[in-house]
Coordinates of C-alpha atoms in Angstrom, one line a residue:
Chain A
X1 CA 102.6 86.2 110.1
X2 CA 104.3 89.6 110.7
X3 CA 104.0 93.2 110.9
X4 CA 105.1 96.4 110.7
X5 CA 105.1 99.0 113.7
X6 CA 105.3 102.5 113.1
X7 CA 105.9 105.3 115.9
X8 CA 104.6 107.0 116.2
X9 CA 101.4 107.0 115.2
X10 CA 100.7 110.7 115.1
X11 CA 103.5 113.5 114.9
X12 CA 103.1 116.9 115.5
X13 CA 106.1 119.3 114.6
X14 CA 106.8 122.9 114.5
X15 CA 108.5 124.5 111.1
X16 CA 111.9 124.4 110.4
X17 CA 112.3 121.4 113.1
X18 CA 113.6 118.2 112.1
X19 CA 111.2 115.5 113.0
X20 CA 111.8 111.6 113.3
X21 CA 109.8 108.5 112.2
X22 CA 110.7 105.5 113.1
X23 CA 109.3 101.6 111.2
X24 CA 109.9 97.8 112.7
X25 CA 109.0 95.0 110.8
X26 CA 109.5 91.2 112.0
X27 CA 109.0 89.4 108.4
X28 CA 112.9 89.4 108.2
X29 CA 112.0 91.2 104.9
X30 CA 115.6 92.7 103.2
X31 CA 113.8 95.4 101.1
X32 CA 111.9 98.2 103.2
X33 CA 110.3 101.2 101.8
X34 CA 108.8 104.8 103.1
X35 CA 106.2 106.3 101.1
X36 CA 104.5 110.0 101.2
X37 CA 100.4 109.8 101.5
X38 CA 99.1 112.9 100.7
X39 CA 95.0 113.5 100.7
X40 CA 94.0 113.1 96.9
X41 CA 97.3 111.9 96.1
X42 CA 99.1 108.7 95.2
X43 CA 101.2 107.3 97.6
X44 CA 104.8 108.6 96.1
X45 CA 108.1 107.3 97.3
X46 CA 110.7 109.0 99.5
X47 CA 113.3 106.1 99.9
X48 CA 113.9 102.1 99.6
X49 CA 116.6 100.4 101.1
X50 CA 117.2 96.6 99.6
X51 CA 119.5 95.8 102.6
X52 CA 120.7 96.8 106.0
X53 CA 122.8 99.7 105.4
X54 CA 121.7 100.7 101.9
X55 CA 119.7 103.6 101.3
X56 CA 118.0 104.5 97.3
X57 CA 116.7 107.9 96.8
X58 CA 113.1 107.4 95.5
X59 CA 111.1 110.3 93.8
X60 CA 110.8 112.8 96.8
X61 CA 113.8 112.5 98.9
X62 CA 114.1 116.1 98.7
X63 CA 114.0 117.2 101.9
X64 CA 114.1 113.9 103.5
X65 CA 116.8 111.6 105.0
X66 CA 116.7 107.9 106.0
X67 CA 118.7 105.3 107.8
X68 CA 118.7 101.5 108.0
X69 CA 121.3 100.9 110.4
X70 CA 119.5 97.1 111.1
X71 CA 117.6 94.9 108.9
X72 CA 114.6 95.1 111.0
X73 CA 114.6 99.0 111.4
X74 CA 114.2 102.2 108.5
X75 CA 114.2 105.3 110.2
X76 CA 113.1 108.5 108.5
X77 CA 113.9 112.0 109.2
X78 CA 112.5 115.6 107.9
X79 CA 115.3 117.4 107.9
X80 CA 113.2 120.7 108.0
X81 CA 109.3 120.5 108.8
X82 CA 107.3 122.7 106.2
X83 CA 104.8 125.2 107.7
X84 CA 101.1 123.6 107.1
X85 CA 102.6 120.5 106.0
X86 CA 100.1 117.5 106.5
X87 CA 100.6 113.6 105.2
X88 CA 101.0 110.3 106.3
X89 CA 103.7 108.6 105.8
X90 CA 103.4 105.0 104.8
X91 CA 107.0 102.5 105.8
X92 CA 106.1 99.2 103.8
X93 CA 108.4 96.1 103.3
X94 CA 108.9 93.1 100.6
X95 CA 110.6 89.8 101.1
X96 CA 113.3 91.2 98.8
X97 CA 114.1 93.5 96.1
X98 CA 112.9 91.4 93.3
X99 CA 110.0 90.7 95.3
X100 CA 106.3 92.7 94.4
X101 CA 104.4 92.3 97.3
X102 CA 104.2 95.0 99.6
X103 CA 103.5 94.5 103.5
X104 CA 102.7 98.4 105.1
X105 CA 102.3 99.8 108.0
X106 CA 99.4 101.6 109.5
X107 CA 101.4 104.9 108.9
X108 CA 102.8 108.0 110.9
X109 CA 100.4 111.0 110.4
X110 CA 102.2 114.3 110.5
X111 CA 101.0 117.5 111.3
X112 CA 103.4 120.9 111.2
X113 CA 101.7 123.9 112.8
Chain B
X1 CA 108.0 108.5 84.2
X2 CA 105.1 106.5 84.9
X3 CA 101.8 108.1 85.8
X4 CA 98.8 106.2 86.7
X5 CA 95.6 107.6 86.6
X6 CA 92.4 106.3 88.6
X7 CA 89.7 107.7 87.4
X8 CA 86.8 107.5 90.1
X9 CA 87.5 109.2 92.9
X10 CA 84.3 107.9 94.7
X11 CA 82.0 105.1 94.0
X12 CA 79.0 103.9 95.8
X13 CA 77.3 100.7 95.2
X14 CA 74.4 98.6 96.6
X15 CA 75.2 95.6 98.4
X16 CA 75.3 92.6 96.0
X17 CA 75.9 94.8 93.0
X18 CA 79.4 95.1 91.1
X19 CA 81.7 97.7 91.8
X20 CA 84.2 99.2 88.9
X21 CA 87.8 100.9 89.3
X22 CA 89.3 102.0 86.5
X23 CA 93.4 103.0 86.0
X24 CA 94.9 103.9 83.0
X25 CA 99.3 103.7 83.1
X26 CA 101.3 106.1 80.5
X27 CA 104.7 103.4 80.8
X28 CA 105.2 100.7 78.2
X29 CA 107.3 99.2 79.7
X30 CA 105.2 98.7 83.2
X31 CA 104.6 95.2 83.4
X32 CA 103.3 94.1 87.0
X33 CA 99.7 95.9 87.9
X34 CA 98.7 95.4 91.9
X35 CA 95.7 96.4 93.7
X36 CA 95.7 97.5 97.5
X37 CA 93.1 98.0 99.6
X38 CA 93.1 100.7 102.8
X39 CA 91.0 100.5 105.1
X40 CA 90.0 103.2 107.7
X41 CA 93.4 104.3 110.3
X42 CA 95.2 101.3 108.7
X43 CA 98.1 100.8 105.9
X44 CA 97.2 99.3 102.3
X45 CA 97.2 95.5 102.0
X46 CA 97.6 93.8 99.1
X47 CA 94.3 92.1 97.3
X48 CA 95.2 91.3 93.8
X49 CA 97.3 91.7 90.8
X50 CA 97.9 91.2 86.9
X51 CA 101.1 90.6 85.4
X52 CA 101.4 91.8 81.4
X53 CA 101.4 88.1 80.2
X54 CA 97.6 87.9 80.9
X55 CA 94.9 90.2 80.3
X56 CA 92.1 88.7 82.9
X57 CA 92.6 87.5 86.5
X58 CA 90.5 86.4 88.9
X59 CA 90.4 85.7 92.7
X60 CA 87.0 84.8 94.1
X61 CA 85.0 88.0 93.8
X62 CA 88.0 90.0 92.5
X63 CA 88.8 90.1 88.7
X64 CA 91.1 92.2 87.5
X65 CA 91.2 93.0 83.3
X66 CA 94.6 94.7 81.7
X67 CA 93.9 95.9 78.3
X68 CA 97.7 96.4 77.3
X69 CA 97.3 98.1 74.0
X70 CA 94.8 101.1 75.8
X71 CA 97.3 101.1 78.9
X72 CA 94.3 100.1 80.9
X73 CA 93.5 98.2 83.8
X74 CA 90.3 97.6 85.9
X75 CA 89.3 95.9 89.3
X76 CA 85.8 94.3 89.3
X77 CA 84.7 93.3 92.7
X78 CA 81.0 91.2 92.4
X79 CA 78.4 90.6 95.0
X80 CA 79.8 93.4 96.9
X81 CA 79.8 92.9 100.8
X82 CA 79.9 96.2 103.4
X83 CA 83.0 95.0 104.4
X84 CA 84.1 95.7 100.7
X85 CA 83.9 99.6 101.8
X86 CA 87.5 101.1 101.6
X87 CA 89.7 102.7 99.9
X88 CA 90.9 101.2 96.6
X89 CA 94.8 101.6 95.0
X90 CA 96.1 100.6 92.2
X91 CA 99.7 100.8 91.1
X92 CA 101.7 100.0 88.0
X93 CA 105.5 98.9 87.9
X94 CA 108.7 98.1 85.6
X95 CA 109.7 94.8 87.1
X96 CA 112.7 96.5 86.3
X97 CA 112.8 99.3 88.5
X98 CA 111.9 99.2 92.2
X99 CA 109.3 101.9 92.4
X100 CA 105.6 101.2 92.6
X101 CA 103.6 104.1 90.9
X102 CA 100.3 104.4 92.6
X103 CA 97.2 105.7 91.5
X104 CA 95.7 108.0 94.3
X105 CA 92.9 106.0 95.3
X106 CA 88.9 105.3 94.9
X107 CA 86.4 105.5 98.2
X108 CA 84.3 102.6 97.6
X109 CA 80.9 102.9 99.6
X110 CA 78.7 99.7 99.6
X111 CA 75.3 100.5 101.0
X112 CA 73.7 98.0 102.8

């Protein structure tokens, strides 16, 4: 089996600065995903990425940028922390991009004071 | 786009009773209906799902039942366990699109 590493586990940012998550997963999975987990909400998506070096905007990538510079790796950035802002924030992966299993993480929780 | 809605927010159930989640889709043309469960600190895993060509499946104590023509899906779990206690997604996708829509979740409590 595999999993998926997320650091870190809890993030806690200051408004207006531009905070970092980081996801590994060892599945060799081509398709990775970050997801927004907000309390009473849905998880909604930020961005997908079917391969290394491809990046697809997903509902909410306003605000957000990502990078898969290796197939194991999806980095996410907020480019501008939003005062109050708390959610976790789910990085999941899938064999491929036809694939409809989803493998997550045990999330980043983020807290901007 | 699609919205899914999950209509209990909360449930609590006795041990060995059934327990009932019910999602409703607004998308035609979702096809692929998966349910994920979360427990406490930890990221979802997958239990079950229902594809559109079916309208019942089951998995040992899971049964899932999609009623296409009310947009409706539900999770049964029976003979519920403690260990049953989490927190229940379900999700609805276009297997032509890449996005998962999820519903925003059921706390199932199963009292001993």
């Amino acid at each position: 089996g595999g999993i998926i590493t997320q650091t870190p586990k809890f993030l806690i940012g200051q408004e207006g600065q531009k905070l970092t998550l980081k996801c590994q997963q060892n599945f060799n999975h081509d398709t990775m995903y970050w997801y927004r987990q907000d309390s009473g909400k849905g998880l909604r998506l930020i961005y997908y990425s079917i391969t290394e070096n491809d990046l697809q905007k997903g509902d909410l990538s306003e605000g957000y940028d990502a990078s898969r510079e290796k197939k194991s790796s999806f980095s996410l950035t907020v480019t501008s922390a939003q005062k109050n802002e708390m959610a976790v924030f789910l990085c999941a992966s899938s064999i491929d991009n036809s694939a409809e299993t989803l493998y997550f993480g045990s999330g980043t929780r983020l807290t901007v004071l | 786009g699609e919205k899914v809605e999950q209509h209990e927010s909360t449930l609590s159930v006795r041990e060995g009773d059934s327990a009932v989640i019910n999602c409703t889709y607004t998308d035609t043309a979702s096809s692929y209906f998966p349910w994920y469960k979360q427990e406490a600190g930890k990221g979802l895993h997958f239990v079950i799902d229902i594809r559109s060509n079916v309208d019942r499946k089951q998995s040992q104590r899971l049964i899932v039942l999609l009623d296409k023509k009310a947009k409706r899906f539900s999770l049964h779990i029976t003979a519920t366990q403690p260990e049953d206690s989490a927190i229940y997604f379900c999700a609805a996708k276009n297997t032509g699109y890449q996005n998962f829509y999820f519903g925003k979740g059921t706390s199932l409590t199963v009292i001993p």
